[in-house]
mmCIF file with all atom_site columns, C-alpha atoms in Angstrom:
data_model
loop_
_atom_site.group_PDB
_atom_site.id
_atom_site.type_symbol
_atom_site.label_atom_id
_atom_site.label_alt_id
_atom_site.label_comp_id
_atom_site.label_asym_id
_atom_site.label_entity_id
_atom_site.label_seq_id
_atom_site.pdbx_PDB_ins_code
_atom_site.Cartn_x
_atom_site.Cartn_y
_atom_site.Cartn_z
_atom_site.occupancy
_atom_site.B_iso_or_equiv
_atom_site.pdbx_formal_charge
_atom_site.auth_seq_id
_atom_site.auth_comp_id
_atom_site.auth_asym_id
_atom_site.auth_atom_id
_atom_site.pdbx_PDB_model_num
ATOM 1   C CA . MET T 1 1   ? -23.874 2.692  -49.469 1.00 0.00 ? 14  MET T CA 1
ATOM 2   C CA . SER T 1 2   ? -22.911 5.160  -46.443 1.00 0.00 ? 15  SER T CA 1
ATOM 3   C CA . ASP T 1 3   ? -22.267 4.088  -42.791 1.00 0.00 ? 16  ASP T CA 1
ATOM 4   C CA . ARG T 1 4   ? -25.070 5.345  -41.724 1.00 0.00 ? 17  ARG T CA 1
ATOM 5   C CA . GLY T 1 5   ? -25.106 4.974  -37.664 1.00 0.00 ? 18  GLY T CA 1
ATOM 6   C CA . GLY T 1 6   ? -27.758 5.233  -35.040 1.00 0.00 ? 19  GLY T CA 1
ATOM 7   C CA . TRP T 1 7   ? -31.000 5.406  -34.964 1.00 0.00 ? 20  TRP T CA 1
ATOM 8   C CA . ARG T 1 8   ? -31.050 6.769  -39.188 1.00 0.00 ? 21  ARG T CA 1
ATOM 9   C CA . ALA T 1 9   ? -29.940 3.106  -39.636 1.00 0.00 ? 22  ALA T CA 1
ATOM 10  C CA . ALA T 1 10  ? -33.557 1.473  -38.305 1.00 0.00 ? 23  ALA T CA 1
ATOM 11  C CA . ARG T 1 11  ? -35.853 3.957  -40.218 1.00 0.00 ? 24  ARG T CA 1
ATOM 12  C CA . PRO T 1 12  ? -37.704 1.326  -42.158 1.00 0.00 ? 25  PRO T CA 1
ATOM 13  C CA . GLU T 1 13  ? -38.347 -0.531 -39.058 1.00 0.00 ? 26  GLU T CA 1
ATOM 14  C CA . ILE T 1 14  ? -39.249 1.915  -37.179 1.00 0.00 ? 27  ILE T CA 1
ATOM 15  C CA . VAL T 1 15  ? -41.771 3.008  -39.300 1.00 0.00 ? 28  VAL T CA 1
ATOM 16  C CA . ILE T 1 16  ? -43.395 -0.245 -39.930 1.00 0.00 ? 29  ILE T CA 1
ATOM 17  C CA . GLY T 1 17  ? -43.484 -0.372 -36.067 1.00 0.00 ? 30  GLY T CA 1
ATOM 18  C CA . LEU T 1 18  ? -45.763 2.583  -36.227 1.00 0.00 ? 31  LEU T CA 1
ATOM 19  C CA . ILE T 1 19  ? -48.233 1.493  -38.890 1.00 0.00 ? 32  ILE T CA 1
ATOM 20  C CA . ALA T 1 20  ? -48.099 -1.656 -37.017 1.00 0.00 ? 33  ALA T CA 1
ATOM 21  C CA . ALA T 1 21  ? -48.842 -0.031 -33.748 1.00 0.00 ? 34  ALA T CA 1
ATOM 22  C CA . ALA T 1 22  ? -50.996 2.401  -35.507 1.00 0.00 ? 35  ALA T CA 1
ATOM 23  C CA . ALA T 1 23  ? -52.910 -0.544 -36.900 1.00 0.00 ? 36  ALA T CA 1
ATOM 24  C CA . LEU T 1 24  ? -53.112 -2.335 -33.971 1.00 0.00 ? 37  LEU T CA 1
ATOM 25  C CA . GLY T 1 25  ? -54.550 0.371  -32.018 1.00 0.00 ? 38  GLY T CA 1
ATOM 26  C CA . ALA T 1 26  ? -57.042 1.176  -34.533 1.00 0.00 ? 39  ALA T CA 1
ATOM 27  C CA . GLY T 1 27  ? -58.436 -2.573 -34.591 1.00 0.00 ? 40  GLY T CA 1
ATOM 28  C CA . ALA T 1 28  ? -59.131 -2.870 -30.449 1.00 0.00 ? 41  ALA T CA 1
ATOM 29  C CA . TYR T 1 29  ? -60.931 0.489  -30.613 1.00 0.00 ? 42  TYR T CA 1
ATOM 30  C CA . ALA T 1 30  ? -62.878 -0.380 -33.406 1.00 0.00 ? 43  ALA T CA 1
ATOM 31  C CA . PHE T 1 31  ? -63.280 -3.774 -31.565 1.00 0.00 ? 44  PHE T CA 1
ATOM 32  C CA . ALA T 1 32  ? -64.127 -2.607 -28.021 1.00 0.00 ? 45  ALA T CA 1
ATOM 33  C CA . GLY T 1 33  ? -63.449 1.258  -27.630 1.00 0.00 ? 46  GLY T CA 1
ATOM 34  C CA . PRO T 1 34  ? -60.934 3.451  -26.444 1.00 0.00 ? 47  PRO T CA 1
ATOM 35  C CA . ALA T 1 35  ? -59.938 1.639  -23.224 1.00 0.00 ? 48  ALA T CA 1
ATOM 36  C CA . ALA T 1 36  ? -58.991 -1.299 -25.493 1.00 0.00 ? 49  ALA T CA 1
ATOM 37  C CA . ALA T 1 37  ? -56.721 0.878  -27.683 1.00 0.00 ? 50  ALA T CA 1
ATOM 38  C CA . VAL T 1 38  ? -54.962 2.363  -24.672 1.00 0.00 ? 51  VAL T CA 1
ATOM 39  C CA . VAL T 1 39  ? -54.609 -1.285 -23.148 1.00 0.00 ? 52  VAL T CA 1
ATOM 40  C CA . ALA T 1 40  ? -53.464 -3.295 -26.894 1.00 0.00 ? 53  ALA T CA 1
ATOM 41  C CA . LEU T 1 41  ? -51.070 0.174  -27.323 1.00 0.00 ? 54  LEU T CA 1
ATOM 42  C CA . THR T 1 42  ? -49.543 -0.103 -23.955 1.00 0.00 ? 55  THR T CA 1
ATOM 43  C CA . GLY T 1 43  ? -48.998 -3.993 -24.108 1.00 0.00 ? 56  GLY T CA 1
ATOM 44  C CA . ALA T 1 44  ? -47.318 -3.575 -27.424 1.00 0.00 ? 57  ALA T CA 1
ATOM 45  C CA . GLY T 1 45  ? -44.911 -0.765 -25.753 1.00 0.00 ? 58  GLY T CA 1
ATOM 46  C CA . VAL T 1 46  ? -43.942 -3.451 -23.323 1.00 0.00 ? 59  VAL T CA 1
ATOM 47  C CA . ALA T 1 47  ? -43.099 -5.866 -25.198 1.00 0.00 ? 60  ALA T CA 1
ATOM 48  C CA . VAL T 1 48  ? -41.064 -3.468 -27.602 1.00 0.00 ? 61  VAL T CA 1
ATOM 49  C CA . LEU T 1 49  ? -39.260 -2.460 -24.880 1.00 0.00 ? 62  LEU T CA 1
ATOM 50  C CA . ALA T 1 50  ? -38.744 -6.142 -23.267 1.00 0.00 ? 63  ALA T CA 1
ATOM 51  C CA . GLY T 1 51  ? -37.914 -6.771 -27.131 1.00 0.00 ? 64  GLY T CA 1
ATOM 52  C CA . LEU T 1 52  ? -35.398 -4.211 -27.113 1.00 0.00 ? 65  LEU T CA 1
ATOM 53  C CA . ARG T 1 53  ? -33.929 -4.773 -23.676 1.00 0.00 ? 66  ARG T CA 1
ATOM 54  C CA . ALA T 1 54  ? -33.213 -8.447 -25.277 1.00 0.00 ? 67  ALA T CA 1
ATOM 55  C CA . LEU T 1 55  ? -31.646 -7.002 -27.902 1.00 0.00 ? 68  LEU T CA 1
ATOM 56  C CA . THR T 1 56  ? -29.064 -4.421 -26.223 1.00 0.00 ? 69  THR T CA 1
ATOM 57  C CA . PRO T 1 57  ? -25.675 -5.601 -25.751 1.00 0.00 ? 70  PRO T CA 1
ATOM 58  C CA . PRO T 1 58  ? -24.421 -5.980 -21.703 1.00 0.00 ? 71  PRO T CA 1
ATOM 59  C CA . ASP T 1 59  ? -22.320 -3.127 -21.027 1.00 0.00 ? 72  ASP T CA 1
ATOM 60  C CA . GLU T 1 60  ? -18.383 -4.049 -21.266 1.00 0.00 ? 73  GLU T CA 1
ATOM 61  C CA . VAL T 1 61  ? -17.966 -1.645 -18.179 1.00 0.00 ? 74  VAL T CA 1
ATOM 62  C CA . ALA T 1 62  ? -16.339 -3.460 -15.326 1.00 0.00 ? 75  ALA T CA 1
ATOM 63  C CA . PRO T 1 63  ? -17.598 -3.578 -12.098 1.00 0.00 ? 76  PRO T CA 1
ATOM 64  C CA . PRO T 1 64  ? -15.511 -1.214 -9.641  1.00 0.00 ? 77  PRO T CA 1
ATOM 65  C CA . PRO T 1 65  ? -13.291 -3.643 -7.546  1.00 0.00 ? 78  PRO T CA 1
ATOM 66  C CA . GLU T 1 66  ? -14.407 -4.938 -4.177  1.00 0.00 ? 79  GLU T CA 1
ATOM 67  C CA . GLU T 1 67  ? -12.710 -3.177 -1.868  1.00 0.00 ? 80  GLU T CA 1
ATOM 68  C CA . THR T 1 68  ? -11.338 -4.832 1.367   1.00 0.00 ? 81  THR T CA 1
ATOM 69  C CA . LEU T 1 69  ? -10.070 -1.601 3.939   1.00 0.00 ? 82  LEU T CA 1
ATOM 70  C CA . SER T 1 70  ? -8.545  -2.391 7.845   1.00 0.00 ? 83  SER T CA 1
ATOM 71  C CA . GLY T 1 71  ? -10.976 -5.613 8.354   1.00 0.00 ? 84  GLY T CA 1
ATOM 72  C CA . ARG T 1 72  ? -14.077 -3.738 7.333   1.00 0.00 ? 85  ARG T CA 1
ATOM 73  C CA . GLY T 1 73  ? -15.246 -6.795 4.546   1.00 0.00 ? 86  GLY T CA 1
ATOM 74  C CA . GLN T 1 74  ? -16.515 -6.186 1.118   1.00 0.00 ? 87  GLN T CA 1
ATOM 75  C CA . THR T 1 75  ? -18.951 -2.740 1.275   1.00 0.00 ? 88  THR T CA 1
ATOM 76  C CA . THR T 1 76  ? -21.113 -1.713 -2.251  1.00 0.00 ? 89  THR T CA 1
ATOM 77  C CA . THR T 1 77  ? -20.377 1.442  -4.055  1.00 0.00 ? 90  THR T CA 1
ATOM 78  C CA . PHE T 1 78  ? -23.484 3.221  -1.556  1.00 0.00 ? 91  PHE T CA 1
ATOM 79  C CA . ALA T 1 79  ? -21.231 2.130  1.872   1.00 0.00 ? 92  ALA T CA 1
ATOM 80  C CA . ARG T 1 80  ? -18.237 2.987  0.520   1.00 0.00 ? 93  ARG T CA 1
ATOM 81  C CA . PHE T 1 81  ? -19.600 6.850  -0.387  1.00 0.00 ? 94  PHE T CA 1
ATOM 82  C CA . TRP T 1 82  ? -20.928 7.147  3.073   1.00 0.00 ? 95  TRP T CA 1
ATOM 83  C CA . ARG T 1 83  ? -17.689 5.432  4.839   1.00 0.00 ? 96  ARG T CA 1
ATOM 84  C CA . ARG T 1 84  ? -15.461 8.189  2.880   1.00 0.00 ? 97  ARG T CA 1
ATOM 85  C CA . HIS T 1 85  ? -17.850 10.779 3.278   1.00 0.00 ? 98  HIS T CA 1
ATOM 86  C CA . SER T 1 86  ? -17.521 10.314 7.164   1.00 0.00 ? 99  SER T CA 1
ATOM 87  C CA . ASP T 1 87  ? -13.935 9.855  6.733   1.00 0.00 ? 100 ASP T CA 1
ATOM 88  C CA . VAL T 1 88  ? -13.759 13.679 5.169   1.00 0.00 ? 101 VAL T CA 1
ATOM 89  C CA . GLN T 1 89  ? -15.787 14.783 8.303   1.00 0.00 ? 102 GLN T CA 1
ATOM 90  C CA . ALA T 1 90  ? -13.616 12.439 10.790  1.00 0.00 ? 103 ALA T CA 1
ATOM 91  C CA . ALA T 1 91  ? -10.263 14.193 8.534   1.00 0.00 ? 104 ALA T CA 1
ATOM 92  C CA . THR T 1 92  ? -11.522 18.426 9.139   1.00 0.00 ? 105 THR T CA 1
ATOM 93  C CA . LYS T 1 93  ? -12.129 17.780 12.408  1.00 0.00 ? 106 LYS T CA 1
ATOM 94  C CA . SER T 1 94  ? -9.183  15.936 13.993  1.00 0.00 ? 107 SER T CA 1
ATOM 95  C CA . LEU T 1 95  ? -5.181  15.635 12.482  1.00 0.00 ? 108 LEU T CA 1
ATOM 96  C CA . ALA T 1 96  ? -5.497  12.005 13.922  1.00 0.00 ? 109 ALA T CA 1
ATOM 97  C CA . ALA T 1 97  ? -8.683  10.647 12.112  1.00 0.00 ? 110 ALA T CA 1
ATOM 98  C CA . TYR T 1 98  ? -6.796  12.433 8.452   1.00 0.00 ? 111 TYR T CA 1
ATOM 99  C CA . ASP T 1 99  ? -3.477  11.356 9.127   1.00 0.00 ? 112 ASP T CA 1
ATOM 100 C CA . TYR T 1 100 ? -5.219  7.399  9.395   1.00 0.00 ? 113 TYR T CA 1
ATOM 101 C CA . GLU T 1 101 ? -7.300  7.550  6.480   1.00 0.00 ? 114 GLU T CA 1
ATOM 102 C CA . LEU T 1 102 ? -7.454  10.867 3.949   1.00 0.00 ? 115 LEU T CA 1
ATOM 103 C CA . ARG T 1 103 ? -3.598  11.106 3.718   1.00 0.00 ? 116 ARG T CA 1
ATOM 104 C CA . THR T 1 104 ? -2.860  8.002  2.708   1.00 0.00 ? 117 THR T CA 1
ATOM 105 C CA . THR T 1 105 ? -5.897  8.294  0.069   1.00 0.00 ? 118 THR T CA 1
ATOM 106 C CA . LEU T 1 106 ? -4.371  11.606 -1.208  1.00 0.00 ? 119 LEU T CA 1
ATOM 107 C CA . GLN T 1 107 ? -0.667  10.537 -1.202  1.00 0.00 ? 120 GLN T CA 1
ATOM 108 C CA . HIS T 1 108 ? -1.109  7.658  -3.380  1.00 0.00 ? 121 HIS T CA 1
ATOM 109 C CA . LEU T 1 109 ? -3.134  10.293 -5.350  1.00 0.00 ? 122 LEU T CA 1
ATOM 110 C CA . LEU T 1 110 ? -0.807  12.776 -5.581  1.00 0.00 ? 123 LEU T CA 1
ATOM 111 C CA . ALA T 1 111 ? 1.895   9.524  -6.133  1.00 0.00 ? 124 ALA T CA 1
ATOM 112 C CA . ALA T 1 112 ? -0.057  8.681  -9.538  1.00 0.00 ? 125 ALA T CA 1
ATOM 113 C CA . ARG T 1 113 ? -0.013  12.604 -10.801 1.00 0.00 ? 126 ARG T CA 1
ATOM 114 C CA . LEU T 1 114 ? 3.790   12.993 -10.369 1.00 0.00 ? 127 LEU T CA 1
ATOM 115 C CA . SER T 1 115 ? 4.527   9.630  -12.099 1.00 0.00 ? 128 SER T CA 1
ATOM 116 C CA . GLU T 1 116 ? 2.229   9.454  -14.632 1.00 0.00 ? 129 GLU T CA 1
ATOM 117 C CA . ARG T 1 117 ? 2.505   13.472 -15.839 1.00 0.00 ? 130 ARG T CA 1
ATOM 118 C CA . HIS T 1 118 ? 5.821   13.902 -14.706 1.00 0.00 ? 131 HIS T CA 1
ATOM 119 C CA . GLY T 1 119 ? 8.399   11.177 -13.970 1.00 0.00 ? 132 GLY T CA 1
ATOM 120 C CA . ILE T 1 120 ? 8.956   11.910 -9.828  1.00 0.00 ? 133 ILE T CA 1
ATOM 121 C CA . SER T 1 121 ? 8.288   9.578  -7.795  1.00 0.00 ? 134 SER T CA 1
ATOM 122 C CA . LEU T 1 122 ? 6.839   10.984 -4.392  1.00 0.00 ? 135 LEU T CA 1
ATOM 123 C CA . TYR T 1 123 ? 8.726   7.767  -2.256  1.00 0.00 ? 136 TYR T CA 1
ATOM 124 C CA . ASP T 1 124 ? 12.114  8.513  -3.999  1.00 0.00 ? 137 ASP T CA 1
ATOM 125 C CA . GLU T 1 125 ? 12.253  11.636 -4.644  1.00 0.00 ? 138 GLU T CA 1
ATOM 126 C CA . PRO T 1 126 ? 10.101  13.611 -2.206  1.00 0.00 ? 139 PRO T CA 1
ATOM 127 C CA . GLU T 1 127 ? 12.408  17.002 -2.726  1.00 0.00 ? 140 GLU T CA 1
ATOM 128 C CA . ALA T 1 128 ? 11.246  17.629 -6.474  1.00 0.00 ? 141 ALA T CA 1
ATOM 129 C CA . ALA T 1 129 ? 7.754   16.228 -5.686  1.00 0.00 ? 142 ALA T CA 1
ATOM 130 C CA . ARG T 1 130 ? 7.609   18.885 -3.587  1.00 0.00 ? 143 ARG T CA 1
ATOM 131 C CA . ARG T 1 131 ? 8.882   21.752 -5.609  1.00 0.00 ? 144 ARG T CA 1
ATOM 132 C CA . LEU T 1 132 ? 6.645   20.691 -8.187  1.00 0.00 ? 145 LEU T CA 1
ATOM 133 C CA . LEU T 1 133 ? 4.158   20.683 -5.740  1.00 0.00 ? 146 LEU T CA 1
ATOM 134 C CA . ALA T 1 134 ? 4.573   24.759 -4.609  1.00 0.00 ? 147 ALA T CA 1
ATOM 135 C CA . ARG T 1 135 ? 4.715   25.631 -8.008  1.00 0.00 ? 148 ARG T CA 1
ATOM 136 C CA . GLY T 1 136 ? 2.868   28.141 -8.740  1.00 0.00 ? 149 GLY T CA 1
ATOM 137 C CA . GLY T 1 137 ? 1.743   27.764 -5.360  1.00 0.00 ? 150 GLY T CA 1
ATOM 138 C CA . SER T 1 138 ? 2.962   28.089 -1.553  1.00 0.00 ? 151 SER T CA 1
ATOM 139 C CA . ASP T 1 139 ? 4.417   25.433 0.007   1.00 0.00 ? 152 ASP T CA 1
ATOM 140 C CA . ARG T 1 140 ? 1.634   25.009 2.896   1.00 0.00 ? 153 ARG T CA 1
ATOM 141 C CA . LEU T 1 141 ? 0.265   22.219 0.941   1.00 0.00 ? 154 LEU T CA 1
ATOM 142 C CA . TRP T 1 142 ? 3.133   19.730 1.624   1.00 0.00 ? 155 TRP T CA 1
ATOM 143 C CA . PHE T 1 143 ? 2.995   19.340 5.207   1.00 0.00 ? 156 PHE T CA 1
ATOM 144 C CA . TRP T 1 144 ? -0.194  17.667 4.331   1.00 0.00 ? 157 TRP T CA 1
ATOM 145 C CA . LEU T 1 145 ? 1.004   15.270 2.211   1.00 0.00 ? 158 LEU T CA 1
ATOM 146 C CA . ASP T 1 146 ? 4.793   15.012 3.247   1.00 0.00 ? 159 ASP T CA 1
ATOM 147 C CA . PRO T 1 147 ? 5.196   11.130 3.423   1.00 0.00 ? 160 PRO T CA 1
ATOM 148 C CA . GLY T 1 148 ? 8.170   11.501 5.487   1.00 0.00 ? 161 GLY T CA 1
ATOM 149 C CA . ARG T 1 149 ? 5.894   13.071 8.427   1.00 0.00 ? 162 ARG T CA 1
ATOM 150 C CA . GLU T 1 150 ? 5.147   10.986 11.114  1.00 0.00 ? 163 GLU T CA 1
ATOM 151 C CA . ALA T 1 151 ? 1.753   10.347 11.690  1.00 0.00 ? 164 ALA T CA 1
ATOM 152 C CA . VAL T 1 152 ? -0.367  12.043 14.413  1.00 0.00 ? 165 VAL T CA 1
ATOM 153 C CA . THR T 1 153 ? -1.532  9.865  17.693  1.00 0.00 ? 166 THR T CA 1
ATOM 154 C CA . ASP T 1 154 ? -2.886  12.078 19.821  1.00 0.00 ? 167 ASP T CA 1
ATOM 155 C CA . GLU T 1 155 ? -6.322  10.954 20.412  1.00 0.00 ? 168 GLU T CA 1
ATOM 156 C CA . GLY T 1 156 ? -7.952  13.575 18.244  1.00 0.00 ? 169 GLY T CA 1
ATOM 157 C CA . LYS T 1 157 ? -6.960  16.326 20.250  1.00 0.00 ? 170 LYS T CA 1
ATOM 158 C CA . ALA T 1 158 ? -5.457  18.531 17.435  1.00 0.00 ? 171 ALA T CA 1
ATOM 159 C CA . ALA T 1 159 ? -7.447  20.173 14.703  1.00 0.00 ? 172 ALA T CA 1
ATOM 160 C CA . GLY T 1 160 ? -7.470  18.083 11.560  1.00 0.00 ? 173 GLY T CA 1
ATOM 161 C CA . ILE T 1 161 ? -7.321  19.640 8.107   1.00 0.00 ? 174 ILE T CA 1
ATOM 162 C CA . PRO T 1 162 ? -9.272  22.934 7.453   1.00 0.00 ? 175 PRO T CA 1
ATOM 163 C CA . PRO T 1 163 ? -11.555 22.187 4.404   1.00 0.00 ? 176 PRO T CA 1
ATOM 164 C CA . ARG T 1 164 ? -10.182 25.065 2.627   1.00 0.00 ? 177 ARG T CA 1
ATOM 165 C CA . THR T 1 165 ? -6.700  23.286 2.495   1.00 0.00 ? 178 THR T CA 1
ATOM 166 C CA . LEU T 1 166 ? -8.034  20.147 1.874   1.00 0.00 ? 179 LEU T CA 1
ATOM 167 C CA . ALA T 1 167 ? -10.043 22.076 -1.462  1.00 0.00 ? 180 ALA T CA 1
ATOM 168 C CA . ALA T 1 168 ? -6.244  24.027 -2.391  1.00 0.00 ? 181 ALA T CA 1
ATOM 169 C CA . ILE T 1 169 ? -5.146  20.110 -2.373  1.00 0.00 ? 182 ILE T CA 1
ATOM 170 C CA . ILE T 1 170 ? -7.497  18.494 -5.049  1.00 0.00 ? 183 ILE T CA 1
ATOM 171 C CA . GLU T 1 171 ? -7.435  21.428 -7.047  1.00 0.00 ? 184 GLU T CA 1
ATOM 172 C CA . ARG T 1 172 ? -3.713  21.494 -6.793  1.00 0.00 ? 185 ARG T CA 1
ATOM 173 C CA . LEU T 1 173 ? -3.623  17.345 -7.380  1.00 0.00 ? 186 LEU T CA 1
ATOM 174 C CA . GLU T 1 174 ? -6.401  18.420 -10.518 1.00 0.00 ? 187 GLU T CA 1
ATOM 175 C CA . HIS T 1 175 ? -3.821  20.971 -12.188 1.00 0.00 ? 188 HIS T CA 1
ATOM 176 C CA . LEU T 1 176 ? -0.628  18.728 -11.716 1.00 0.00 ? 189 LEU T CA 1
#
Protein backbone atom coordinates (compact mmCIF):
# COMPACT_ATOMS: atom_id res chain seq x y z
CA MET A 1 0.00 0.00 0.00
CA SER A 2 1.38 3.42 -0.93
CA ASP A 3 1.96 6.08 1.70
CA ARG A 4 -0.72 8.58 0.80
CA GLY A 5 -0.79 11.65 3.00
CA GLY A 6 -3.24 14.40 3.68
CA TRP A 7 -6.91 14.20 2.89
CA ARG A 8 -6.52 11.44 0.28
CA ALA A 9 -5.95 8.89 3.03
CA ALA A 10 -9.32 9.84 4.57
CA ARG A 11 -11.31 9.62 1.33
CA PRO A 12 -13.57 6.71 2.46
CA GLU A 13 -14.46 8.46 5.72
CA ILE A 14 -15.21 11.70 3.90
CA VAL A 15 -17.52 9.93 1.45
CA ILE A 16 -19.36 8.21 4.30
CA GLY A 17 -19.69 11.55 6.12
CA LEU A 18 -21.11 13.24 3.04
CA ILE A 19 -23.63 10.40 2.53
CA ALA A 20 -24.67 10.63 6.19
CA ALA A 21 -25.06 14.44 5.92
CA ALA A 22 -27.17 14.06 2.77
CA ALA A 23 -29.37 11.47 4.49
CA LEU A 24 -29.73 13.71 7.58
CA GLY A 25 -30.64 16.71 5.43
CA ALA A 26 -33.11 14.71 3.33
CA GLY A 27 -34.76 13.22 6.43
CA ALA A 28 -35.09 16.60 8.13
CA TYR A 29 -36.49 18.13 4.93
CA ALA A 30 -39.02 15.34 4.51
CA PHE A 31 -40.07 15.50 8.18
CA ALA A 32 -40.22 19.27 8.81
CA GLY A 33 -39.32 21.21 5.67
CA PRO A 34 -36.36 23.26 4.44
CA ALA A 35 -35.78 25.20 7.69
CA ALA A 36 -35.34 21.94 9.61
CA ALA A 37 -32.90 20.68 6.99
CA VAL A 38 -30.78 23.83 7.34
CA VAL A 39 -30.81 23.57 11.16
CA ALA A 40 -29.93 19.86 11.07
CA LEU A 41 -27.06 20.32 8.62
CA THR A 42 -25.73 23.32 10.56
CA GLY A 43 -25.79 21.32 13.79
CA ALA A 44 -24.04 18.42 12.07
CA GLY A 45 -21.39 20.77 10.69
CA VAL A 46 -20.73 22.23 14.14
CA ALA A 47 -20.47 18.74 15.62
CA VAL A 48 -18.00 17.68 12.92
CA LEU A 49 -15.86 20.76 13.50
CA ALA A 50 -15.86 20.20 17.24
CA GLY A 51 -14.88 16.58 16.70
CA LEU A 52 -12.06 17.53 14.34
CA ARG A 53 -10.83 20.12 16.82
CA ALA A 54 -10.68 17.46 19.53
CA LEU A 55 -8.76 15.08 17.24
CA THR A 56 -6.09 17.48 16.03
CA PRO A 57 -2.84 17.47 17.99
CA PRO A 58 -1.86 20.69 19.74
CA ASP A 59 0.70 22.97 18.12
CA GLU A 60 4.25 22.02 18.94
CA VAL A 61 5.53 25.55 18.50
CA ALA A 62 6.79 26.93 21.76
CA PRO A 63 5.32 30.24 22.83
CA PRO A 64 7.65 33.20 22.64
CA PRO A 65 9.69 33.68 25.78
CA GLU A 66 8.33 36.18 28.22
CA GLU A 67 10.36 39.32 28.21
CA THR A 68 11.35 41.51 31.10
CA LEU A 69 13.15 44.69 30.13
CA SER A 70 14.25 47.56 32.33
CA GLY A 71 11.58 47.07 34.96
CA ARG A 72 8.71 47.08 32.49
CA GLY A 73 7.57 43.64 33.59
CA GLN A 74 6.12 40.91 31.43
CA THR A 75 4.43 42.01 28.25
CA THR A 76 2.21 40.45 25.65
CA THR A 77 3.17 40.12 22.02
CA PHE A 78 0.85 42.99 21.12
CA ALA A 79 2.34 45.25 23.77
CA ARG A 80 5.86 44.27 22.69
CA PHE A 81 5.02 45.23 19.11
CA TRP A 82 3.80 48.67 20.11
CA ARG A 83 6.75 49.19 22.43
CA ARG A 84 9.17 48.29 19.62
CA HIS A 85 7.23 50.56 17.28
CA SER A 86 7.51 53.47 19.70
CA ASP A 87 11.22 52.67 20.28
CA VAL A 88 11.88 52.92 16.55
CA GLN A 89 9.90 56.16 16.31
CA ALA A 90 11.85 57.64 19.22
CA ALA A 91 15.16 56.42 17.77
CA THR A 92 14.53 58.31 14.54
CA LYS A 93 13.94 61.51 16.51
CA SER A 94 16.69 61.36 19.14
CA LEU A 95 20.21 59.90 19.16
CA ALA A 96 19.93 59.29 22.91
CA ALA A 97 16.76 57.23 22.34
CA TYR A 98 18.53 55.28 19.58
CA ASP A 99 21.48 54.55 21.86
CA TYR A 100 19.21 53.58 24.76
CA GLU A 101 17.27 50.76 23.11
CA LEU A 102 17.49 50.21 19.36
CA ARG A 103 21.27 50.31 19.07
CA THR A 104 21.65 47.41 21.50
CA THR A 105 19.10 45.33 19.59
CA LEU A 106 20.83 45.97 16.27
CA GLN A 107 24.23 45.22 17.79
CA HIS A 108 22.96 41.87 19.07
CA LEU A 109 21.59 41.04 15.62
CA LEU A 110 24.90 42.01 14.01
CA ALA A 111 26.86 39.98 16.57
CA ALA A 112 24.69 36.93 15.91
CA ARG A 113 25.10 37.23 12.12
CA LEU A 114 28.85 37.70 12.35
CA SER A 115 29.28 34.82 14.76
CA GLU A 116 27.00 32.33 12.98
CA ARG A 117 27.97 33.04 9.40
CA HIS A 118 31.54 34.35 9.59
CA GLY A 119 33.03 33.22 12.91
CA ILE A 120 33.73 36.80 13.97
CA SER A 121 33.00 38.23 17.41
CA LEU A 122 31.67 41.78 17.20
CA TYR A 123 32.93 42.61 20.67
CA ASP A 124 36.34 40.88 20.49
CA GLU A 125 37.16 41.69 16.84
CA PRO A 126 35.46 45.02 16.08
CA GLU A 127 37.81 45.92 13.19
CA ALA A 128 37.12 42.62 11.39
CA ALA A 129 33.42 43.19 11.98
CA ARG A 130 33.72 46.72 10.61
CA ARG A 131 35.46 45.52 7.44
CA LEU A 132 32.84 42.83 6.88
CA LEU A 133 29.96 45.25 7.46
CA ALA A 134 31.49 47.76 5.03
CA ARG A 135 32.19 45.14 2.35
CA GLY A 136 30.21 45.90 -0.77
CA GLY A 137 29.18 49.32 0.50
CA SER A 138 30.30 52.27 2.50
CA ASP A 139 31.57 52.49 6.04
CA ARG A 140 28.78 54.91 7.06
CA LEU A 141 26.74 52.25 8.89
CA TRP A 142 29.50 51.45 11.37
CA PHE A 143 28.90 54.61 13.42
CA TRP A 144 25.41 53.37 14.25
CA LEU A 145 26.56 49.87 15.28
CA ASP A 146 30.03 50.46 16.75
CA PRO A 147 30.15 48.72 20.15
CA GLY A 148 33.04 50.96 21.19
CA ARG A 149 31.15 54.21 20.69
CA GLU A 150 29.98 55.88 23.87
CA ALA A 151 26.23 56.30 24.23
CA VAL A 152 24.92 59.81 23.76
CA THR A 153 23.26 61.45 26.75
CA ASP A 154 22.14 64.73 25.22
CA GLU A 155 18.58 64.71 26.55
CA GLY A 156 17.20 64.17 23.05
CA LYS A 157 18.79 67.21 21.39
CA ALA A 158 20.77 65.36 18.68
CA ALA A 159 18.84 63.98 15.72
CA GLY A 160 18.27 60.24 15.76
CA ILE A 161 18.99 57.61 13.14
CA PRO A 162 17.61 58.54 9.73
CA PRO A 163 14.95 56.05 8.57
CA ARG A 164 16.90 55.39 5.33
CA THR A 165 20.01 54.54 7.36
CA LEU A 166 17.98 52.22 9.60
CA ALA A 167 16.59 50.52 6.50
CA ALA A 168 20.12 50.19 5.08
CA ILE A 169 21.34 48.60 8.33
CA ILE A 170 18.49 46.08 8.33
CA GLU A 171 19.09 45.25 4.68
CA ARG A 172 22.82 44.82 5.32
CA LEU A 173 22.12 42.54 8.28
CA GLU A 174 19.85 40.42 6.09
CA HIS A 175 22.55 39.97 3.46
CA LEU A 176 25.50 39.62 5.83
